[in-house]
mmCIF file of C-alpha atoms in Angstrom:
data_model
loop_
_atom_site.group_PDB
_atom_site.id
_atom_site.type_symbol
_atom_site.label_atom_id
_atom_site.label_comp_id
_atom_site.label_asym_id
_atom_site.label_seq_id
_atom_site.Cartn_x
_atom_site.Cartn_y
_atom_site.Cartn_z
ATOM 1 C CA MET A 1 62.337 8.055 95.096
ATOM 2 C CA GLN A 2 58.803 8.401 96.781
ATOM 3 C CA ILE A 3 57.937 11.888 97.720
ATOM 4 C CA THR A 4 54.985 13.382 99.371
ATOM 5 C CA ILE A 5 53.839 16.989 98.599
ATOM 6 C CA ASN A 6 50.699 18.982 99.781
ATOM 7 C CA VAL A 7 49.167 20.418 96.594
ATOM 8 C CA ASN A 8 46.313 22.794 97.090
ATOM 9 C CA GLY A 9 45.486 21.253 100.542
ATOM 10 C CA THR A 10 45.564 17.668 99.216
ATOM 11 C CA GLU A 11 48.518 15.368 99.990
ATOM 12 C CA HIS A 12 49.967 13.621 96.902
ATOM 13 C CA THR A 13 52.655 10.838 96.871
ATOM 14 C CA ALA A 14 54.501 9.753 93.917
ATOM 15 C CA ASP A 15 57.483 7.777 92.813
ATOM 16 C CA VAL A 16 59.748 10.151 90.951
ATOM 17 C CA GLU A 17 63.188 9.973 89.538
ATOM 18 C CA PRO A 18 65.428 12.379 91.332
ATOM 19 C CA ARG A 19 65.832 14.450 88.311
ATOM 20 C CA ARG A 20 62.085 14.839 87.442
ATOM 21 C CA LEU A 21 61.043 18.503 87.514
ATOM 22 C CA LEU A 22 58.447 19.873 89.890
ATOM 23 C CA VAL A 23 56.337 21.111 86.948
ATOM 24 C CA ASP A 24 56.247 17.689 85.245
ATOM 25 C CA ALA A 25 55.251 16.214 88.643
ATOM 26 C CA ILE A 26 52.372 18.767 89.014
ATOM 27 C CA ARG A 27 51.068 18.588 85.673
ATOM 28 C CA SER A 28 51.727 14.692 84.789
ATOM 29 C CA ASP A 29 51.581 12.945 88.339
ATOM 30 C CA PHE A 30 48.928 15.243 90.093
ATOM 31 C CA GLY A 31 47.075 15.999 86.901
ATOM 32 C CA LEU A 32 46.964 19.897 87.546
ATOM 33 C CA ARG A 33 47.363 21.472 84.139
ATOM 34 C CA GLY A 34 47.016 25.130 85.196
ATOM 35 C CA THR A 35 50.812 25.345 85.772
ATOM 36 C CA HIS A 36 52.234 26.165 82.200
ATOM 37 C CA ILE A 37 55.601 25.130 80.756
ATOM 38 C CA GLY A 38 57.139 27.972 78.860
ATOM 39 C CA CYS A 39 60.774 28.365 78.705
ATOM 40 C CA ASP A 40 62.452 25.567 80.817
ATOM 41 C CA THR A 41 64.943 28.382 81.841
ATOM 42 C CA THR A 42 63.092 30.368 84.690
ATOM 43 C CA SER A 43 62.857 33.209 82.063
ATOM 44 C CA CYS A 44 59.265 33.373 81.304
ATOM 45 C CA GLY A 45 57.399 32.636 84.786
ATOM 46 C CA ALA A 46 54.663 30.587 83.393
ATOM 47 C CA CYS A 47 55.629 27.770 85.616
ATOM 48 C CA THR A 48 55.423 29.754 88.922
ATOM 49 C CA VAL A 49 53.814 28.143 91.957
ATOM 50 C CA LEU A 50 54.087 28.887 95.512
ATOM 51 C CA VAL A 51 56.213 26.607 97.565
ATOM 52 C CA ASP A 52 55.472 27.234 101.431
ATOM 53 C CA GLY A 53 54.163 30.519 100.167
ATOM 54 C CA VAL A 54 57.202 31.637 98.222
ATOM 55 C CA PRO A 55 57.135 31.949 94.553
ATOM 56 C CA MET A 56 59.225 29.490 92.733
ATOM 57 C CA LYS A 57 59.721 28.665 89.109
ATOM 58 C CA SER A 58 58.781 24.972 88.924
ATOM 59 C CA CYS A 59 60.580 24.242 85.687
ATOM 60 C CA THR A 60 64.011 24.279 87.165
ATOM 61 C CA MET A 61 63.152 22.840 90.731
ATOM 62 C CA PHE A 62 63.393 19.180 91.183
ATOM 63 C CA ALA A 63 60.233 17.687 92.609
ATOM 64 C CA VAL A 64 62.268 15.974 95.339
ATOM 65 C CA GLN A 65 63.084 19.555 96.404
ATOM 66 C CA ALA A 66 59.522 19.958 97.228
ATOM 67 C CA ASP A 67 59.120 16.735 99.325
ATOM 68 C CA GLY A 68 57.251 17.606 102.359
ATOM 69 C CA ALA A 69 56.423 21.141 101.164
ATOM 70 C CA SER A 70 52.998 22.812 100.635
ATOM 71 C CA VAL A 71 52.521 23.728 97.107
ATOM 72 C CA THR A 72 49.833 26.227 95.727
ATOM 73 C CA THR A 73 49.107 26.073 91.984
ATOM 74 C CA VAL A 74 46.499 28.340 90.267
ATOM 75 C CA GLU A 75 43.790 25.751 90.903
ATOM 76 C CA GLY A 76 44.474 26.273 94.404
ATOM 77 C CA LEU A 77 43.668 29.911 94.562
ATOM 78 C CA LYS A 78 39.977 29.441 94.857
ATOM 79 C CA GLN A 79 38.578 30.000 98.106
ATOM 80 C CA GLY A 80 36.039 27.266 98.508
ATOM 81 C CA ALA A 81 33.668 27.827 95.335
ATOM 82 C CA GLU A 82 34.914 31.501 95.168
ATOM 83 C CA LEU A 83 37.600 32.821 92.892
ATOM 84 C CA SER A 84 40.253 34.715 94.866
ATOM 85 C CA ASN A 85 40.443 38.292 94.672
ATOM 86 C CA VAL A 86 43.423 38.117 92.334
ATOM 87 C CA GLN A 87 41.543 35.738 90.198
ATOM 88 C CA LYS A 88 38.558 38.218 90.148
ATOM 89 C CA GLY A 89 40.937 41.151 89.547
ATOM 90 C CA PHE A 90 42.471 39.625 86.360
ATOM 91 C CA ALA A 91 38.745 38.983 84.896
ATOM 92 C CA GLN A 92 37.536 42.519 86.057
ATOM 93 C CA GLU A 93 40.533 44.506 84.819
ATOM 94 C CA HIS A 94 41.258 42.395 81.644
ATOM 95 C CA GLY A 95 44.673 41.329 82.980
ATOM 96 C CA LEU A 96 44.916 38.450 80.585
ATOM 97 C CA GLN A 97 44.624 37.722 76.789
ATOM 98 C CA CYS A 98 45.901 34.462 75.761
ATOM 99 C CA GLY A 99 46.238 33.409 79.398
ATOM 100 C CA PHE A 100 49.425 31.455 79.090
ATOM 101 C CA CYS A 101 51.399 33.751 81.619
ATOM 102 C CA THR A 102 48.225 34.033 83.825
ATOM 103 C CA PRO A 103 48.678 31.437 86.238
ATOM 104 C CA GLY A 104 52.264 32.537 87.072
ATOM 105 C CA MET A 105 51.273 36.169 87.290
ATOM 106 C CA MET A 106 48.532 35.279 89.701
ATOM 107 C CA LEU A 107 50.456 33.128 91.886
ATOM 108 C CA VAL A 108 53.389 35.873 92.118
ATOM 109 C CA SER A 109 50.604 38.557 92.631
ATOM 110 C CA THR A 110 49.011 36.368 95.424
ATOM 111 C CA ALA A 111 52.538 36.324 97.184
ATOM 112 C CA LEU A 112 52.947 40.085 96.878
ATOM 113 C CA LEU A 113 49.539 40.930 98.508
ATOM 114 C CA GLU A 114 50.189 38.314 101.206
ATOM 115 C CA GLU A 115 53.476 40.112 102.002
ATOM 116 C CA ASN A 116 52.544 43.745 101.202
ATOM 117 C CA PRO A 117 48.488 44.249 101.110
ATOM 118 C CA ASP A 118 48.966 47.764 99.809
ATOM 119 C CA PRO A 119 51.452 47.717 97.033
ATOM 120 C CA SER A 120 52.507 50.692 95.159
ATOM 121 C CA GLU A 121 52.408 50.330 91.268
ATOM 122 C CA ASP A 122 56.389 50.020 91.534
ATOM 123 C CA ASP A 123 55.995 47.215 94.044
ATOM 124 C CA ILE A 124 53.566 45.395 91.690
ATOM 125 C CA ARG A 125 55.811 45.876 88.667
ATOM 126 C CA TRP A 126 58.862 44.711 90.642
ATOM 127 C CA ALA A 127 56.976 41.556 91.894
ATOM 128 C CA ILE A 128 55.811 40.734 88.333
ATOM 129 C CA SER A 129 59.123 41.483 86.691
ATOM 130 C CA GLY A 130 60.161 37.772 86.692
ATOM 131 C CA ASN A 131 57.212 37.045 84.555
ATOM 132 C CA ILE A 132 56.972 37.465 80.866
ATOM 133 C CA CYS A 133 53.523 38.563 79.205
ATOM 134 C CA ARG A 134 53.620 38.836 75.393
ATOM 135 C CA CYS A 135 50.010 40.112 74.969
ATOM 136 C CA THR A 136 49.020 42.801 77.523
ATOM 137 C CA GLY A 137 51.854 45.202 78.155
ATOM 138 C CA TYR A 138 51.334 44.704 81.838
ATOM 139 C CA VAL A 139 49.004 47.830 82.337
ATOM 140 C CA ASN A 140 46.125 45.744 82.762
ATOM 141 C CA ILE A 141 47.859 43.238 85.006
ATOM 142 C CA VAL A 142 48.947 45.903 87.516
ATOM 143 C CA LYS A 143 45.504 47.207 87.442
ATOM 144 C CA ALA A 144 44.244 43.730 88.282
ATOM 145 C CA VAL A 145 46.523 43.522 91.231
ATOM 146 C CA GLN A 146 45.540 46.975 92.400
ATOM 147 C CA TRP A 147 42.028 45.968 92.242
ATOM 148 C CA ALA A 148 42.639 42.795 94.393
ATOM 149 C CA ALA A 149 44.289 44.860 96.875
ATOM 150 C CA ALA A 150 41.500 47.339 97.121
ATOM 151 C CA GLN A 151 38.964 44.383 97.631
ATOM 152 C CA ASN A 152 41.338 42.867 100.289
ATOM 153 C CA GLY A 153 41.288 46.013 102.257
ATOM 154 C CA GLY A 154 44.306 47.901 100.648
ATOM 155 C CA GLU A 155 44.191 51.198 99.506
ATOM 156 C CA GLU A 156 45.105 50.905 95.780
ATOM 157 C CA GLY A 157 42.253 50.695 93.117
#
């Protein structure tokens, strides 16, 4: 089946089997390796992307379900040559260690700040609760999102 997906502002067309997962299309067909494959069961969140602005776990979504959609991966968070404030926040506040969960965490955080520019710590923890980090203990991830919110004009920081 032929699908067309706008990924990070670029239209991609591919012939895929109806059972092909979105994560596989993103990584193999479109060559974007920032979306990670962790558990294949939606438990870890490493594969999270934004589909029409909504966080989705791409390891259990078929590529055909994204036909005609706009998908944002971690590579698409940059604003021109500049990293997004969420990306800068993860660097500034040491919100990553091994980096495996980071793309999914950044995309969930981006969606949160789009919906709620001034989230509380509880709001942030709830938003990232579907993503597992085995390295950081989440404290610095929360700080990274708070830093990004402050840079975006929110009150946290």
